[in-house]
CSV table of C-alpha atoms in Angstrom, one decimal:
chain,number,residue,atom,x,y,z
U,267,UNK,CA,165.9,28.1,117.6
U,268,UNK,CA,166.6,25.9,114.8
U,269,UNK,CA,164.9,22.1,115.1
U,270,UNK,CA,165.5,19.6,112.4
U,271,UNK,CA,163.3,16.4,111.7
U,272,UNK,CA,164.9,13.5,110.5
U,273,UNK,CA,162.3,12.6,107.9
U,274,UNK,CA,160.2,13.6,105.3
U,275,UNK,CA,156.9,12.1,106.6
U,276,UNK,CA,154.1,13.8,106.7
U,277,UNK,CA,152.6,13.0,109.7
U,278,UNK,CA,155.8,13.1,111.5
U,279,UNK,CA,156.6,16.3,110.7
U,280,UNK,CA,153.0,17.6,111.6
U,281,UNK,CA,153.8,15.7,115.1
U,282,UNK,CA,157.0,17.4,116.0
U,283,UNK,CA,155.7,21.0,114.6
U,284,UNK,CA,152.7,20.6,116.6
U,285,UNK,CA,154.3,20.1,120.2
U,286,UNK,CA,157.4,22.4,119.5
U,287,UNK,CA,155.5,24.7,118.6
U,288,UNK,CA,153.7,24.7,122.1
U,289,UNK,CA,156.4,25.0,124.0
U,290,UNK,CA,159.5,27.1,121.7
U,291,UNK,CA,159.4,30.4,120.2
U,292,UNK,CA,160.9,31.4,116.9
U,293,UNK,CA,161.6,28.1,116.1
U,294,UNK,CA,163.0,27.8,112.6
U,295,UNK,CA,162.1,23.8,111.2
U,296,UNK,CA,164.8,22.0,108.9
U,297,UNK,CA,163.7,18.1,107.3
U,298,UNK,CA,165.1,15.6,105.4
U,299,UNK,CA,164.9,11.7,105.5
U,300,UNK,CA,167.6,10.9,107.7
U,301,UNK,CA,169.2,6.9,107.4
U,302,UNK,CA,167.6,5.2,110.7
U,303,UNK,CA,170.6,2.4,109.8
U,304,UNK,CA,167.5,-0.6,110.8
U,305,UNK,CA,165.3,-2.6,108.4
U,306,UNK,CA,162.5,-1.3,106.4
U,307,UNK,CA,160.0,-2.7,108.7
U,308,UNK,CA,161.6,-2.8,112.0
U,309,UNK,CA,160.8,-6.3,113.7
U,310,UNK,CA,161.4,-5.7,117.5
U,311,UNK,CA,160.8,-3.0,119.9
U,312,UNK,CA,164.3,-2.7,120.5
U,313,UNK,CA,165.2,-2.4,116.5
U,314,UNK,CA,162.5,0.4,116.2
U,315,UNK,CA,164.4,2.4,118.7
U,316,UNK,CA,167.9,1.7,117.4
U,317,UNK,CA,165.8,3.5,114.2
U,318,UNK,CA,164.6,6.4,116.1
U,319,UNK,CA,168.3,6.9,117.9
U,320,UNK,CA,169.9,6.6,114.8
U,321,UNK,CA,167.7,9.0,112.9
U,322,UNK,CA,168.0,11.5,116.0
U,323,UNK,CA,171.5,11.4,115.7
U,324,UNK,CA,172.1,11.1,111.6
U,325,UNK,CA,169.9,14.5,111.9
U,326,UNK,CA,172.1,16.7,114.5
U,327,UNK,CA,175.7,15.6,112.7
U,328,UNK,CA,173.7,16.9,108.7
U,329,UNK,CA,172.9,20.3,110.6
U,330,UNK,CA,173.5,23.1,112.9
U,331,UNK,CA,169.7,22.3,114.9
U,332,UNK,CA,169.6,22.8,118.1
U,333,UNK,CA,167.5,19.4,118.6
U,334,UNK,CA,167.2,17.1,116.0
U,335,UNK,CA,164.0,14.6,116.2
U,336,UNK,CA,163.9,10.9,114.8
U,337,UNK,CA,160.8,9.0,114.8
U,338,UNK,CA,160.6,5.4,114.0
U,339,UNK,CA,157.6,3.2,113.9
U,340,UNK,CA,157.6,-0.5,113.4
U,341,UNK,CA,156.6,-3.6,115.1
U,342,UNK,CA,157.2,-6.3,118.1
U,343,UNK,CA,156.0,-9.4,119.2
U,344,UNK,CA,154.9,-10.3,122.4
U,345,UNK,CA,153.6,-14.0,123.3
U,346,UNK,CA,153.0,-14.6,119.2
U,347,UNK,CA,151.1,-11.5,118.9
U,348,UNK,CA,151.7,-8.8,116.8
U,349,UNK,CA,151.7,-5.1,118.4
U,350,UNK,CA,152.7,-2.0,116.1
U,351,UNK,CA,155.0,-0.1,118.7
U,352,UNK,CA,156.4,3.7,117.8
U,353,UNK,CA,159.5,5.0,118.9
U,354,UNK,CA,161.5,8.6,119.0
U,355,UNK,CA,164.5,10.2,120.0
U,356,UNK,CA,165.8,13.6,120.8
U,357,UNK,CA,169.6,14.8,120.1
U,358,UNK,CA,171.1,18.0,121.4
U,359,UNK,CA,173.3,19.6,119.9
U,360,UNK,CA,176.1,18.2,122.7
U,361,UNK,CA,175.5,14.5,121.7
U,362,UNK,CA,173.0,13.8,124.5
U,363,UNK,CA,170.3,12.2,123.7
U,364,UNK,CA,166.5,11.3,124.8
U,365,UNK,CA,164.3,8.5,124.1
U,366,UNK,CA,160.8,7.6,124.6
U,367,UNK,CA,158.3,5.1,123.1
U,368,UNK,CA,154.6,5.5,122.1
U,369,UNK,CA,151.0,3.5,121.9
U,370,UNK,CA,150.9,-0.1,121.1
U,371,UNK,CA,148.0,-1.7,119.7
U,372,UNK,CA,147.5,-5.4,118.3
U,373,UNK,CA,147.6,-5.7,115.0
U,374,UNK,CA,145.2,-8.1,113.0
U,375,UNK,CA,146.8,-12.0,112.9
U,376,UNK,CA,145.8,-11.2,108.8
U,377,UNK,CA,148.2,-8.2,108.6
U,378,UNK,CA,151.1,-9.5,111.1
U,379,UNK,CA,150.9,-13.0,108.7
U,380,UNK,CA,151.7,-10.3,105.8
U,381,UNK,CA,154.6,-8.7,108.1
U,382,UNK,CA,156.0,-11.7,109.6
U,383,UNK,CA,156.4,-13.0,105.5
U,384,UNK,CA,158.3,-9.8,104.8
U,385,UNK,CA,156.5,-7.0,103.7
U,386,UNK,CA,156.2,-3.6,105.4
U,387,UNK,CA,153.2,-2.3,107.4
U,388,UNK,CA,153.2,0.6,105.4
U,389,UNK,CA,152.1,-1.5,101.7
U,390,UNK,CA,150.1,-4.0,103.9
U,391,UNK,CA,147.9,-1.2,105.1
U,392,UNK,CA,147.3,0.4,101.9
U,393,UNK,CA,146.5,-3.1,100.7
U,394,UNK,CA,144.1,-4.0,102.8
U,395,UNK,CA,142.4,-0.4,103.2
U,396,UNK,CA,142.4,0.1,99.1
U,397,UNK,CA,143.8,3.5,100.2
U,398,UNK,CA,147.4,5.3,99.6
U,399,UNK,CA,149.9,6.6,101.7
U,400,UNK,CA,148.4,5.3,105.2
U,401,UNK,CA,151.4,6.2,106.7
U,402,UNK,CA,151.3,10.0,105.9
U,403,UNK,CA,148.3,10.2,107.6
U,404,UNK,CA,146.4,7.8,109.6
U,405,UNK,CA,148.7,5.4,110.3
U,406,UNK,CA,147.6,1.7,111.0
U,407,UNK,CA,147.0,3.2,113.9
U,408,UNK,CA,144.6,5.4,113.0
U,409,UNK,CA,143.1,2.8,111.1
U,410,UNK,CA,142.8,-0.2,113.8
U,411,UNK,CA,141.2,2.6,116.2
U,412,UNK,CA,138.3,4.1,113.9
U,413,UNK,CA,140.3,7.2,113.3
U,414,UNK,CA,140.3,7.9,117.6
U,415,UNK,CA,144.1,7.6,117.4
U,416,UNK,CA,145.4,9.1,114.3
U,417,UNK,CA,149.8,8.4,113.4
U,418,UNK,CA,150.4,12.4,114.3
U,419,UNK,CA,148.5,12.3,116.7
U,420,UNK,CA,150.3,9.2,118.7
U,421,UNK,CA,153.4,10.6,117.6
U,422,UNK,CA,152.8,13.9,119.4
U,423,UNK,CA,152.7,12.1,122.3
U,424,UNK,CA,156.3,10.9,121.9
U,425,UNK,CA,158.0,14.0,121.1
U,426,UNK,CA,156.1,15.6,123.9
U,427,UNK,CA,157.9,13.1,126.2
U,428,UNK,CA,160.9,14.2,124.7
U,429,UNK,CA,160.6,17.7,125.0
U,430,UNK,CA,159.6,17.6,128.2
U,431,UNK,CA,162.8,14.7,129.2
U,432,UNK,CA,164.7,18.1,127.3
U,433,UNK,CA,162.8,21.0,129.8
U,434,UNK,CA,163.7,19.0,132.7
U,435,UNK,CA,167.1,18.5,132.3
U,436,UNK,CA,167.3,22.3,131.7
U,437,UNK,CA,165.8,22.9,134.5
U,438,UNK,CA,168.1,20.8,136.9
U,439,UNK,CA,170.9,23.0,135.3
């Protein structure tokens, strides 16, 4: 079965490898960093999963996959507080497509300040940790939950809700 993964993010790849893998045999993995068509740093929950549909979907018309994944992560504001919220989407080879969201945590009024003056969680983090690529790995996340909670890890989550939206609707057939 061929599967592609609209990025090239390390722990998102891990994520949908990791679930597929469970549940799929001879499963044949394509990636590539697929345009999710929303800001850099998504701003609302519903911009995040425009991101995730739009990767999903940017991913199954560049190949031949079977399903195509998109994950998007970003962030929303609810009552002037700052949550990081996560988002994915499956796409069939048919057109339909599956969404689901993830975890959301609040992020610290110092970080959302950074966010809410432009930047991107993904440079804020690295800032304020002093370490690189926080997004390839433990995500903020993984960060603002001593390591409990790790980026793959809440990720996996997601694209088990999607498989498992996917394994349903084969089985109504």
């Amino acid at each position: 079965m061929e599967i592609a993964i609209g990025t090239t993010n390390k722990a998102k790849i891990q994520a949908v490898q990791a679930i597929v893998n469970q549940y799929f045999e001879k499963v044949n993995f394509t990636y590539f960093k697929a345009a999710s068509q929303v800001s850099e740093q998504p701003l609302t929950t519903e911009e995040t999963r425009l991101g995730a549909i739009n990767r999903a979907k940017n991913t199954a018309l560049a190949t031949d996959a079977a399903l195509s994944f998109g994950l998007e992560g970003g962030v929303t504001e609810i009552d002037g507080v700052m949550y990081v919220c996560n988002w994915g989407a499956l796409t069939l080879a048919d057109g339909t497509t599956f969404t689901a969201a993830g975890a959301q945590i609040i992020l610290p009024e110092e970080i959302a300040q950074e966010i809410r003056g432009g930047r991107e969680l993904g440079p804020v983090m690295e800032q304020y940790t002093q370490r690189l690529d926080i997004r390839q790995g433990a995500g903020a996340v993984g960060i603002f939950t001593q390591g409990i909670v790790s980026r793959q890890t809440m990720f996996e989550h997601i694209v088990a809700l999607l498989v498992g939206q996917y394994l349903f609707t084969l089985a109504q057939r």
